[in-house]
Amino acid sequence: MEDEKKGTRLSRRSFLKGIGGGAIGTAVISTGLVKSDSAEGYSPETSGAGGNRATITLKVNGKAYRVEVEHRSTLAEVLRDELGLTGTKIGCDRGECGACTVIINGHNMYACSQLAVWMQGKDILTVEGLAKGDKLDPLQEAFIEHDGPQCGFCTSGQIMSGKALLMKNPKPDEAQARRGLSGNLCRCGNYNREVAAVLAAAAKSS
Ligand code: FES
Ligand code: FES
C-alpha cells in the first residue's frame, strides 16, 4: 500500500515536472493576464519562399534557441513543435482556456495568442523551467500535496499563472489567488484545490 502510494506520488512528480516533458497577445486584464507589448520587438530576419519565414532567437527557461519559424506560427506551436517543450498545452487555441499559459517578462500570457516572431528579446518561462534538477518548484509540490491535477490538462497553465502571481505578490490572499488563476479554465472544476495549492506555496515561502 505504501509502495502504491509512493508510486502514485512519484508519477505525479514526474508528471508535474514534465507537463513538464522535455522544454498571448490577447489582453484579459480582468483575469490577471496582461496585455503584451508584442509587436515592439518584431524585427525578424525574413527568409523562405515568399518571405514567409523568419529566423529568430527565443530565450526560453534561460536558454537561447535559434529557430526558423513561419510568420504566422504562434509561440505555443513553436515551443511544442520546434523546441519539444510540450508542457505548454493547447486547448482552445484562441485565447480562452489558459492551457497554454507561460510567463513572458514576468507576466502570465496565453502562448497561443502570441506570434513567435514577437518574442525576440523577451524572457519566456515555461513549466519545464520551474524545477531545479530533481527538485520541483514549491508551487509544483503544493499542487501535488493538494491534488491540484485531476485530468491534468489545465495544470501547467494553472501553475504558470500561480507562479506569475507569486512572483509579483508572494503573499496573496484567497481572493487574489482566485483572481490570479481566473484566466485558466479547469474542465474538471478543481478550482478550490488549485487555489489552495497557490496559498499553500505562498505560506511555505515565509
Ligand atoms: S490554448 Fe491558449 S488560451 Fe486556450
Ligand atoms: S484538472 Fe482537468 S481540466 Fe483542470
JSON list of C-alpha atoms and ligand atoms in Angstrom, two decimals:
[
{"chain": "A", "resi": 1, "resn": "MET", "atom": "CA", "xyz": [0.00, 0.00, 0.00]},
{"chain": "A", "resi": 2, "resn": "GLU", "atom": "CA", "xyz": [2.82, 2.33, 0.96]},
{"chain": "A", "resi": 3, "resn": "ASP", "atom": "CA", "xyz": [4.62, 1.37, -2.27]},
{"chain": "A", "resi": 4, "resn": "GLU", "atom": "CA", "xyz": [1.48, 2.02, -4.24]},
{"chain": "A", "resi": 5, "resn": "LYS", "atom": "CA", "xyz": [1.12, 5.43, -2.61]},
{"chain": "A", "resi": 6, "resn": "LYS", "atom": "CA", "xyz": [4.77, 6.18, -3.28]},
{"chain": "A", "resi": 7, "resn": "GLY", "atom": "CA", "xyz": [4.36, 5.10, -6.90]},
{"chain": "A", "resi": 8, "resn": "THR", "atom": "CA", "xyz": [1.42, 7.44, -7.32]},
{"chain": "A", "resi": 9, "resn": "ARG", "atom": "CA", "xyz": [3.40, 10.24, -5.75]},
{"chain": "A", "resi": 10, "resn": "LEU", "atom": "CA", "xyz": [6.42, 9.62, -7.95]},
{"chain": "A", "resi": 11, "resn": "SER", "atom": "CA", "xyz": [4.38, 9.51, -11.10]},
{"chain": "A", "resi": 12, "resn": "ARG", "atom": "CA", "xyz": [2.66, 12.73, -10.12]},
{"chain": "A", "resi": 13, "resn": "ARG", "atom": "CA", "xyz": [6.04, 14.33, -9.53]},
{"chain": "A", "resi": 14, "resn": "SER", "atom": "CA", "xyz": [7.27, 13.23, -12.95]},
{"chain": "A", "resi": 15, "resn": "PHE", "atom": "CA", "xyz": [4.03, 14.37, -14.49]},
{"chain": "A", "resi": 16, "resn": "LEU", "atom": "CA", "xyz": [4.22, 17.81, -12.95]},
{"chain": "A", "resi": 17, "resn": "LYS", "atom": "CA", "xyz": [7.82, 18.25, -13.91]},
{"chain": "A", "resi": 18, "resn": "GLY", "atom": "CA", "xyz": [7.13, 17.08, -17.39]},
{"chain": "A", "resi": 19, "resn": "ILE", "atom": "CA", "xyz": [3.81, 18.70, -18.21]},
{"chain": "A", "resi": 20, "resn": "GLY", "atom": "CA", "xyz": [6.51, 19.04, -17.73]},
{"chain": "A", "resi": 21, "resn": "GLY", "atom": "CA", "xyz": [8.22, 16.83, -20.51]},
{"chain": "A", "resi": 22, "resn": "GLY", "atom": "CA", "xyz": [11.23, 17.98, -22.40]},
{"chain": "A", "resi": 23, "resn": "ALA", "atom": "CA", "xyz": [11.45, 22.26, -22.92]},
{"chain": "A", "resi": 24, "resn": "ILE", "atom": "CA", "xyz": [-0.91, 35.50, -25.91]},
{"chain": "A", "resi": 25, "resn": "GLY", "atom": "CA", "xyz": [-1.44, 38.85, -27.28]},
{"chain": "A", "resi": 26, "resn": "THR", "atom": "CA", "xyz": [-4.92, 38.64, -26.01]},
{"chain": "A", "resi": 27, "resn": "ALA", "atom": "CA", "xyz": [-5.34, 41.05, -23.19]},
{"chain": "A", "resi": 28, "resn": "VAL", "atom": "CA", "xyz": [-7.52, 39.71, -20.44]},
{"chain": "A", "resi": 29, "resn": "ILE", "atom": "CA", "xyz": [-6.74, 42.28, -17.83]},
{"chain": "A", "resi": 30, "resn": "SER", "atom": "CA", "xyz": [-9.72, 41.45, -15.67]},
{"chain": "A", "resi": 31, "resn": "THR", "atom": "CA", "xyz": [-8.42, 37.92, -15.19]},
{"chain": "A", "resi": 32, "resn": "GLY", "atom": "CA", "xyz": [-4.92, 38.92, -14.21]},
{"chain": "A", "resi": 33, "resn": "LEU", "atom": "CA", "xyz": [-3.49, 38.21, -17.64]},
{"chain": "A", "resi": 34, "resn": "VAL", "atom": "CA", "xyz": [-1.86, 41.30, -19.02]},
{"chain": "A", "resi": 35, "resn": "LYS", "atom": "CA", "xyz": [-1.62, 42.93, -22.38]},
{"chain": "A", "resi": 36, "resn": "SER", "atom": "CA", "xyz": [1.52, 42.21, -24.35]},
{"chain": "A", "resi": 37, "resn": "ASP", "atom": "CA", "xyz": [3.74, 44.84, -25.90]},
{"chain": "A", "resi": 38, "resn": "SER", "atom": "CA", "xyz": [4.20, 42.15, -28.54]},
{"chain": "A", "resi": 39, "resn": "ALA", "atom": "CA", "xyz": [4.89, 43.94, -31.77]},
{"chain": "A", "resi": 40, "resn": "GLU", "atom": "CA", "xyz": [7.63, 46.07, -30.25]},
{"chain": "A", "resi": 41, "resn": "GLY", "atom": "CA", "xyz": [10.42, 43.54, -30.83]},
{"chain": "A", "resi": 42, "resn": "TYR", "atom": "CA", "xyz": [9.26, 42.47, -34.27]},
{"chain": "A", "resi": 43, "resn": "SER", "atom": "CA", "xyz": [12.37, 42.64, -36.42]},
{"chain": "A", "resi": 44, "resn": "PRO", "atom": "CA", "xyz": [12.99, 39.11, -37.68]},
{"chain": "A", "resi": 45, "resn": "GLU", "atom": "CA", "xyz": [15.31, 38.11, -40.47]},
{"chain": "A", "resi": 46, "resn": "THR", "atom": "CA", "xyz": [12.94, 37.15, -43.26]},
{"chain": "A", "resi": 47, "resn": "SER", "atom": "CA", "xyz": [13.59, 34.00, -45.30]},
{"chain": "A", "resi": 48, "resn": "GLY", "atom": "CA", "xyz": [11.81, 31.22, -47.17]},
{"chain": "A", "resi": 49, "resn": "ALA", "atom": "CA", "xyz": [9.79, 31.22, -50.36]},
{"chain": "A", "resi": 50, "resn": "GLY", "atom": "CA", "xyz": [7.71, 34.36, -50.46]},
{"chain": "A", "resi": 51, "resn": "GLY", "atom": "CA", "xyz": [9.48, 35.65, -47.37]},
{"chain": "A", "resi": 52, "resn": "ASN", "atom": "CA", "xyz": [7.02, 33.86, -45.13]},
{"chain": "A", "resi": 53, "resn": "ARG", "atom": "CA", "xyz": [9.59, 32.57, -42.69]},
{"chain": "A", "resi": 54, "resn": "ALA", "atom": "CA", "xyz": [11.86, 34.26, -40.18]},
{"chain": "A", "resi": 55, "resn": "THR", "atom": "CA", "xyz": [14.85, 33.23, -38.12]},
{"chain": "A", "resi": 56, "resn": "ILE", "atom": "CA", "xyz": [14.53, 34.34, -34.54]},
{"chain": "A", "resi": 57, "resn": "THR", "atom": "CA", "xyz": [16.23, 33.80, -31.21]},
{"chain": "A", "resi": 58, "resn": "LEU", "atom": "CA", "xyz": [13.97, 32.74, -28.40]},
{"chain": "A", "resi": 59, "resn": "LYS", "atom": "CA", "xyz": [15.08, 32.88, -24.78]},
{"chain": "A", "resi": 60, "resn": "VAL", "atom": "CA", "xyz": [13.24, 30.11, -23.01]},
{"chain": "A", "resi": 61, "resn": "ASN", "atom": "CA", "xyz": [13.93, 28.98, -19.46]},
{"chain": "A", "resi": 62, "resn": "GLY", "atom": "CA", "xyz": [17.26, 30.82, -19.55]},
{"chain": "A", "resi": 63, "resn": "LYS", "atom": "CA", "xyz": [18.46, 29.18, -22.78]},
{"chain": "A", "resi": 64, "resn": "ALA", "atom": "CA", "xyz": [18.72, 30.82, -26.18]},
{"chain": "A", "resi": 65, "resn": "TYR", "atom": "CA", "xyz": [17.27, 28.93, -29.15]},
{"chain": "A", "resi": 66, "resn": "ARG", "atom": "CA", "xyz": [17.81, 29.97, -32.76]},
{"chain": "A", "resi": 67, "resn": "VAL", "atom": "CA", "xyz": [14.80, 28.80, -34.75]},
{"chain": "A", "resi": 68, "resn": "GLU", "atom": "CA", "xyz": [13.27, 29.35, -38.14]},
{"chain": "A", "resi": 69, "resn": "VAL", "atom": "CA", "xyz": [9.55, 29.87, -37.93]},
{"chain": "A", "resi": 70, "resn": "GLU", "atom": "CA", "xyz": [6.68, 30.89, -40.14]},
{"chain": "A", "resi": 71, "resn": "HIS", "atom": "CA", "xyz": [5.49, 34.42, -39.54]},
{"chain": "A", "resi": 72, "resn": "ARG", "atom": "CA", "xyz": [2.09, 33.00, -38.60]},
{"chain": "A", "resi": 73, "resn": "SER", "atom": "CA", "xyz": [3.44, 30.48, -36.05]},
{"chain": "A", "resi": 74, "resn": "THR", "atom": "CA", "xyz": [2.29, 31.03, -32.50]},
{"chain": "A", "resi": 75, "resn": "LEU", "atom": "CA", "xyz": [4.60, 30.83, -29.54]},
{"chain": "A", "resi": 76, "resn": "ALA", "atom": "CA", "xyz": [2.69, 27.77, -28.32]},
{"chain": "A", "resi": 77, "resn": "GLU", "atom": "CA", "xyz": [3.29, 25.98, -31.62]},
{"chain": "A", "resi": 78, "resn": "VAL", "atom": "CA", "xyz": [7.00, 26.79, -31.65]},
{"chain": "A", "resi": 79, "resn": "LEU", "atom": "CA", "xyz": [7.51, 25.79, -28.02]},
{"chain": "A", "resi": 80, "resn": "ARG", "atom": "CA", "xyz": [5.85, 22.45, -28.62]},
{"chain": "A", "resi": 81, "resn": "ASP", "atom": "CA", "xyz": [6.77, 21.58, -32.22]},
{"chain": "A", "resi": 82, "resn": "GLU", "atom": "CA", "xyz": [10.21, 23.17, -32.62]},
{"chain": "A", "resi": 83, "resn": "LEU", "atom": "CA", "xyz": [11.63, 23.11, -29.09]},
{"chain": "A", "resi": 84, "resn": "GLY", "atom": "CA", "xyz": [9.89, 19.96, -27.82]},
{"chain": "A", "resi": 85, "resn": "LEU", "atom": "CA", "xyz": [8.56, 21.79, -24.76]},
{"chain": "A", "resi": 86, "resn": "THR", "atom": "CA", "xyz": [5.20, 20.05, -24.66]},
{"chain": "A", "resi": 87, "resn": "GLY", "atom": "CA", "xyz": [4.38, 21.07, -21.10]},
{"chain": "A", "resi": 88, "resn": "THR", "atom": "CA", "xyz": [2.67, 24.07, -22.66]},
{"chain": "A", "resi": 89, "resn": "LYS", "atom": "CA", "xyz": [-0.70, 22.68, -23.73]},
{"chain": "A", "resi": 90, "resn": "ILE", "atom": "CA", "xyz": [-3.01, 23.82, -26.50]},
{"chain": "A", "resi": 91, "resn": "GLY", "atom": "CA", "xyz": [-6.69, 23.62, -25.61]},
{"chain": "A", "resi": 92, "resn": "CYS", "atom": "CA", "xyz": [-8.86, 26.17, -27.40]},
{"chain": "A", "resi": 93, "resn": "ASP", "atom": "CA", "xyz": [-6.03, 27.75, -29.45]},
{"chain": "A", "resi": 94, "resn": "ARG", "atom": "CA", "xyz": [-7.93, 31.04, -29.33]},
{"chain": "A", "resi": 95, "resn": "GLY", "atom": "CA", "xyz": [-7.16, 32.77, -26.06]},
{"chain": "A", "resi": 96, "resn": "GLU", "atom": "CA", "xyz": [-9.98, 31.41, -23.96]},
{"chain": "A", "resi": 97, "resn": "CYS", "atom": "CA", "xyz": [-8.91, 28.46, -21.81]},
{"chain": "A", "resi": 98, "resn": "GLY", "atom": "CA", "xyz": [-5.45, 29.28, -20.45]},
{"chain": "A", "resi": 99, "resn": "ALA", "atom": "CA", "xyz": [-3.98, 25.81, -21.05]},
{"chain": "A", "resi": 100, "resn": "CYS", "atom": "CA", "xyz": [-1.12, 27.42, -22.97]},
{"chain": "A", "resi": 101, "resn": "THR", "atom": "CA", "xyz": [-0.16, 29.94, -20.26]},
{"chain": "A", "resi": 102, "resn": "VAL", "atom": "CA", "xyz": [3.52, 30.78, -19.99]},
{"chain": "A", "resi": 103, "resn": "ILE", "atom": "CA", "xyz": [5.30, 33.66, -18.26]},
{"chain": "A", "resi": 104, "resn": "ILE", "atom": "CA", "xyz": [6.68, 36.35, -20.57]},
{"chain": "A", "resi": 105, "resn": "ASN", "atom": "CA", "xyz": [8.78, 39.09, -18.98]},
{"chain": "A", "resi": 106, "resn": "GLY", "atom": "CA", "xyz": [7.17, 38.28, -15.63]},
{"chain": "A", "resi": 107, "resn": "HIS", "atom": "CA", "xyz": [3.55, 38.24, -16.83]},
{"chain": "A", "resi": 108, "resn": "ASN", "atom": "CA", "xyz": [1.32, 35.24, -17.43]},
{"chain": "A", "resi": 109, "resn": "MET", "atom": "CA", "xyz": [0.19, 35.19, -21.03]},
{"chain": "A", "resi": 110, "resn": "TYR", "atom": "CA", "xyz": [-1.55, 32.90, -23.48]},
{"chain": "A", "resi": 111, "resn": "ALA", "atom": "CA", "xyz": [1.15, 31.43, -25.74]},
{"chain": "A", "resi": 112, "resn": "CYS", "atom": "CA", "xyz": [-1.47, 30.53, -28.37]},
{"chain": "A", "resi": 113, "resn": "SER", "atom": "CA", "xyz": [-2.20, 34.21, -28.85]},
{"chain": "A", "resi": 114, "resn": "GLN", "atom": "CA", "xyz": [1.37, 35.45, -29.28]},
{"chain": "A", "resi": 115, "resn": "LEU", "atom": "CA", "xyz": [3.23, 35.17, -32.56]},
{"chain": "A", "resi": 116, "resn": "ALA", "atom": "CA", "xyz": [6.64, 33.61, -32.10]},
{"chain": "A", "resi": 117, "resn": "VAL", "atom": "CA", "xyz": [8.26, 36.41, -34.11]},
{"chain": "A", "resi": 118, "resn": "TRP", "atom": "CA", "xyz": [7.12, 38.87, -31.44]},
{"chain": "A", "resi": 119, "resn": "MET", "atom": "CA", "xyz": [9.13, 37.05, -28.81]},
{"chain": "A", "resi": 120, "resn": "GLN", "atom": "CA", "xyz": [12.66, 38.15, -29.67]},
{"chain": "A", "resi": 121, "resn": "GLY", "atom": "CA", "xyz": [14.41, 39.64, -26.66]},
{"chain": "A", "resi": 122, "resn": "LYS", "atom": "CA", "xyz": [11.77, 38.51, -24.17]},
{"chain": "A", "resi": 123, "resn": "ASP", "atom": "CA", "xyz": [12.26, 36.17, -21.25]},
{"chain": "A", "resi": 124, "resn": "ILE", "atom": "CA", "xyz": [9.95, 33.20, -21.60]},
{"chain": "A", "resi": 125, "resn": "LEU", "atom": "CA", "xyz": [9.38, 30.80, -18.73]},
{"chain": "A", "resi": 126, "resn": "THR", "atom": "CA", "xyz": [7.51, 27.54, -19.29]},
{"chain": "A", "resi": 127, "resn": "VAL", "atom": "CA", "xyz": [6.56, 24.83, -16.82]},
{"chain": "A", "resi": 128, "resn": "GLU", "atom": "CA", "xyz": [9.73, 22.95, -17.74]},
{"chain": "A", "resi": 129, "resn": "GLY", "atom": "CA", "xyz": [11.78, 25.82, -16.35]},
{"chain": "A", "resi": 130, "resn": "LEU", "atom": "CA", "xyz": [10.38, 25.64, -12.83]},
{"chain": "A", "resi": 131, "resn": "ALA", "atom": "CA", "xyz": [12.10, 22.59, -11.37]},
{"chain": "A", "resi": 132, "resn": "LYS", "atom": "CA", "xyz": [15.75, 22.79, -10.44]},
{"chain": "A", "resi": 133, "resn": "GLY", "atom": "CA", "xyz": [17.13, 19.40, -11.41]},
{"chain": "A", "resi": 134, "resn": "ASP", "atom": "CA", "xyz": [15.09, 16.84, -9.49]},
{"chain": "A", "resi": 135, "resn": "LYS", "atom": "CA", "xyz": [13.70, 19.45, -7.12]},
{"chain": "A", "resi": 136, "resn": "LEU", "atom": "CA", "xyz": [10.27, 20.65, -8.05]},
{"chain": "A", "resi": 137, "resn": "ASP", "atom": "CA", "xyz": [9.28, 24.25, -7.54]},
{"chain": "A", "resi": 138, "resn": "PRO", "atom": "CA", "xyz": [7.40, 24.72, -4.23]},
{"chain": "A", "resi": 139, "resn": "LEU", "atom": "CA", "xyz": [4.27, 25.51, -6.22]},
{"chain": "A", "resi": 140, "resn": "GLN", "atom": "CA", "xyz": [4.53, 22.22, -8.10]},
{"chain": "A", "resi": 141, "resn": "GLU", "atom": "CA", "xyz": [4.98, 20.44, -4.76]},
{"chain": "A", "resi": 142, "resn": "ALA", "atom": "CA", "xyz": [1.90, 22.22, -3.42]},
{"chain": "A", "resi": 143, "resn": "PHE", "atom": "CA", "xyz": [-0.14, 21.11, -6.44]},
{"chain": "A", "resi": 144, "resn": "ILE", "atom": "CA", "xyz": [0.80, 17.51, -5.64]},
{"chain": "A", "resi": 145, "resn": "GLU", "atom": "CA", "xyz": [0.01, 17.87, -1.95]},
{"chain": "A", "resi": 146, "resn": "HIS", "atom": "CA", "xyz": [-3.37, 19.49, -2.63]},
{"chain": "A", "resi": 147, "resn": "ASP", "atom": "CA", "xyz": [-4.43, 17.24, -5.53]},
{"chain": "A", "resi": 148, "resn": "GLY", "atom": "CA", "xyz": [-4.31, 20.17, -7.93]},
{"chain": "A", "resi": 149, "resn": "PRO", "atom": "CA", "xyz": [-4.16, 17.97, -11.03]},
{"chain": "A", "resi": 150, "resn": "GLN", "atom": "CA", "xyz": [-7.23, 15.86, -11.82]},
{"chain": "A", "resi": 151, "resn": "CYS", "atom": "CA", "xyz": [-7.10, 15.05, -15.55]},
{"chain": "A", "resi": 152, "resn": "GLY", "atom": "CA", "xyz": [-4.10, 17.40, -15.58]},
{"chain": "A", "resi": 153, "resn": "PHE", "atom": "CA", "xyz": [-4.74, 19.10, -18.89]},
{"chain": "A", "resi": 154, "resn": "CYS", "atom": "CA", "xyz": [-5.04, 22.56, -17.41]},
{"chain": "A", "resi": 155, "resn": "THR", "atom": "CA", "xyz": [-2.41, 22.03, -14.73]},
{"chain": "A", "resi": 156, "resn": "SER", "atom": "CA", "xyz": [0.69, 23.50, -16.34]},
{"chain": "A", "resi": 157, "resn": "GLY", "atom": "CA", "xyz": [-1.27, 26.63, -17.25]},
{"chain": "A", "resi": 158, "resn": "GLN", "atom": "CA", "xyz": [-2.68, 26.89, -13.73]},
{"chain": "A", "resi": 159, "resn": "ILE", "atom": "CA", "xyz": [0.80, 26.52, -12.29]},
{"chain": "A", "resi": 160, "resn": "MET", "atom": "CA", "xyz": [2.26, 29.19, -14.56]},
{"chain": "A", "resi": 161, "resn": "SER", "atom": "CA", "xyz": [-0.49, 31.65, -13.64]},
{"chain": "A", "resi": 162, "resn": "GLY", "atom": "CA", "xyz": [0.02, 30.81, -9.96]},
{"chain": "A", "resi": 163, "resn": "LYS", "atom": "CA", "xyz": [3.76, 31.28, -10.36]},
{"chain": "A", "resi": 164, "resn": "ALA", "atom": "CA", "xyz": [3.34, 34.65, -12.06]},
{"chain": "A", "resi": 165, "resn": "LEU", "atom": "CA", "xyz": [1.10, 35.74, -9.20]},
{"chain": "A", "resi": 166, "resn": "LEU", "atom": "CA", "xyz": [3.59, 34.63, -6.53]},
{"chain": "A", "resi": 167, "resn": "MET", "atom": "CA", "xyz": [6.45, 36.37, -8.35]},
{"chain": "A", "resi": 168, "resn": "LYS", "atom": "CA", "xyz": [4.53, 39.65, -8.09]},
{"chain": "A", "resi": 169, "resn": "ASN", "atom": "CA", "xyz": [2.75, 39.04, -4.81]},
{"chain": "A", "resi": 170, "resn": "PRO", "atom": "CA", "xyz": [4.40, 36.38, -2.61]},
{"chain": "A", "resi": 171, "resn": "LYS", "atom": "CA", "xyz": [1.59, 36.53, -0.04]},
{"chain": "A", "resi": 172, "resn": "PRO", "atom": "CA", "xyz": [-1.73, 36.66, -1.88]},
{"chain": "A", "resi": 173, "resn": "ASP", "atom": "CA", "xyz": [-4.98, 36.25, -0.01]},
{"chain": "A", "resi": 174, "resn": "GLU", "atom": "CA", "xyz": [-7.61, 33.84, -1.27]},
{"chain": "A", "resi": 175, "resn": "ALA", "atom": "CA", "xyz": [-9.41, 36.42, -3.41]},
{"chain": "A", "resi": 176, "resn": "GLN", "atom": "CA", "xyz": [-6.13, 37.44, -5.04]},
{"chain": "A", "resi": 177, "resn": "ALA", "atom": "CA", "xyz": [-5.22, 33.80, -5.70]},
{"chain": "A", "resi": 178, "resn": "ARG", "atom": "CA", "xyz": [-8.62, 33.16, -7.31]},
{"chain": "A", "resi": 179, "resn": "ARG", "atom": "CA", "xyz": [-8.22, 36.23, -9.48]},
{"chain": "A", "resi": 180, "resn": "GLY", "atom": "CA", "xyz": [-4.68, 35.19, -10.41]},
{"chain": "A", "resi": 181, "resn": "LEU", "atom": "CA", "xyz": [-5.99, 31.84, -11.71]},
{"chain": "A", "resi": 182, "resn": "SER", "atom": "CA", "xyz": [-9.16, 33.22, -13.23]},
{"chain": "A", "resi": 183, "resn": "GLY", "atom": "CA", "xyz": [-7.81, 33.21, -16.78]},
{"chain": "A", "resi": 184, "resn": "ASN", "atom": "CA", "xyz": [-7.34, 29.45, -16.56]},
{"chain": "A", "resi": 185, "resn": "LEU", "atom": "CA", "xyz": [-10.35, 27.20, -17.08]},
{"chain": "A", "resi": 186, "resn": "CYS", "atom": "CA", "xyz": [-10.47, 23.76, -15.46]},
{"chain": "A", "resi": 187, "resn": "ARG", "atom": "CA", "xyz": [-12.86, 21.34, -17.08]},
{"chain": "A", "resi": 188, "resn": "CYS", "atom": "CA", "xyz": [-12.61, 19.15, -14.00]},
{"chain": "A", "resi": 189, "resn": "GLY", "atom": "CA", "xyz": [-13.85, 22.03, -11.85]},
{"chain": "A", "resi": 190, "resn": "ASN", "atom": "CA", "xyz": [-10.96, 21.60, -9.45]},
{"chain": "A", "resi": 191, "resn": "TYR", "atom": "CA", "xyz": [-10.65, 25.29, -8.69]},
{"chain": "A", "resi": 192, "resn": "ASN", "atom": "CA", "xyz": [-10.73, 25.10, -4.90]},
{"chain": "A", "resi": 193, "resn": "ARG", "atom": "CA", "xyz": [-7.73, 22.76, -4.83]},
{"chain": "A", "resi": 194, "resn": "GLU", "atom": "CA", "xyz": [-5.78, 24.79, -7.34]},
{"chain": "A", "resi": 195, "resn": "VAL", "atom": "CA", "xyz": [-6.32, 27.92, -5.27]},
{"chain": "A", "resi": 196, "resn": "ALA", "atom": "CA", "xyz": [-5.43, 26.01, -2.09]},
{"chain": "A", "resi": 197, "resn": "ALA", "atom": "CA", "xyz": [-2.17, 24.93, -3.71]},
{"chain": "A", "resi": 198, "resn": "VAL", "atom": "CA", "xyz": [-1.21, 28.51, -4.53]},
{"chain": "A", "resi": 199, "resn": "LEU", "atom": "CA", "xyz": [-1.99, 29.63, -0.98]},
{"chain": "A", "resi": 200, "resn": "ALA", "atom": "CA", "xyz": [-0.02, 26.71, 0.48]},
{"chain": "A", "resi": 201, "resn": "ALA", "atom": "CA", "xyz": [3.01, 27.52, -1.65]},
{"chain": "A", "resi": 202, "resn": "ALA", "atom": "CA", "xyz": [2.77, 31.13, -0.50]},
{"chain": "A", "resi": 203, "resn": "ALA", "atom": "CA", "xyz": [2.57, 30.05, 3.13]},
{"chain": "A", "resi": 204, "resn": "LYS", "atom": "CA", "xyz": [5.63, 27.83, 2.76]},
{"chain": "A", "resi": 205, "resn": "SER", "atom": "CA", "xyz": [7.74, 30.59, 1.33]},
{"chain": "A", "resi": 206, "resn": "SER", "atom": "CA", "xyz": [7.63, 32.60, 4.59]},
{"chain": "B", "resi": 1, "resn": "FES", "atom": "S1", "xyz": [-4.93, 27.20, -25.83]},
{"chain": "B", "resi": 1, "resn": "FES", "atom": "FE1", "xyz": [-4.35, 29.24, -25.44]},
{"chain": "B", "resi": 1, "resn": "FES", "atom": "S2", "xyz": [-5.96, 30.07, -24.30]},
{"chain": "B", "resi": 1, "resn": "FES", "atom": "FE2", "xyz": [-6.66, 28.08, -24.82]},
{"chain": "B", "resi": 2, "resn": "FES", "atom": "S1", "xyz": [-7.57, 19.15, -13.90]},
{"chain": "B", "resi": 2, "resn": "FES", "atom": "FE1", "xyz": [-8.77, 18.53, -15.63]},
{"chain": "B", "resi": 2, "resn": "FES", "atom": "S2", "xyz": [-9.08, 20.37, -16.71]},
{"chain": "B", "resi": 2, "resn": "FES", "atom": "FE2", "xyz": [-8.21, 21.01, -14.85]}
]
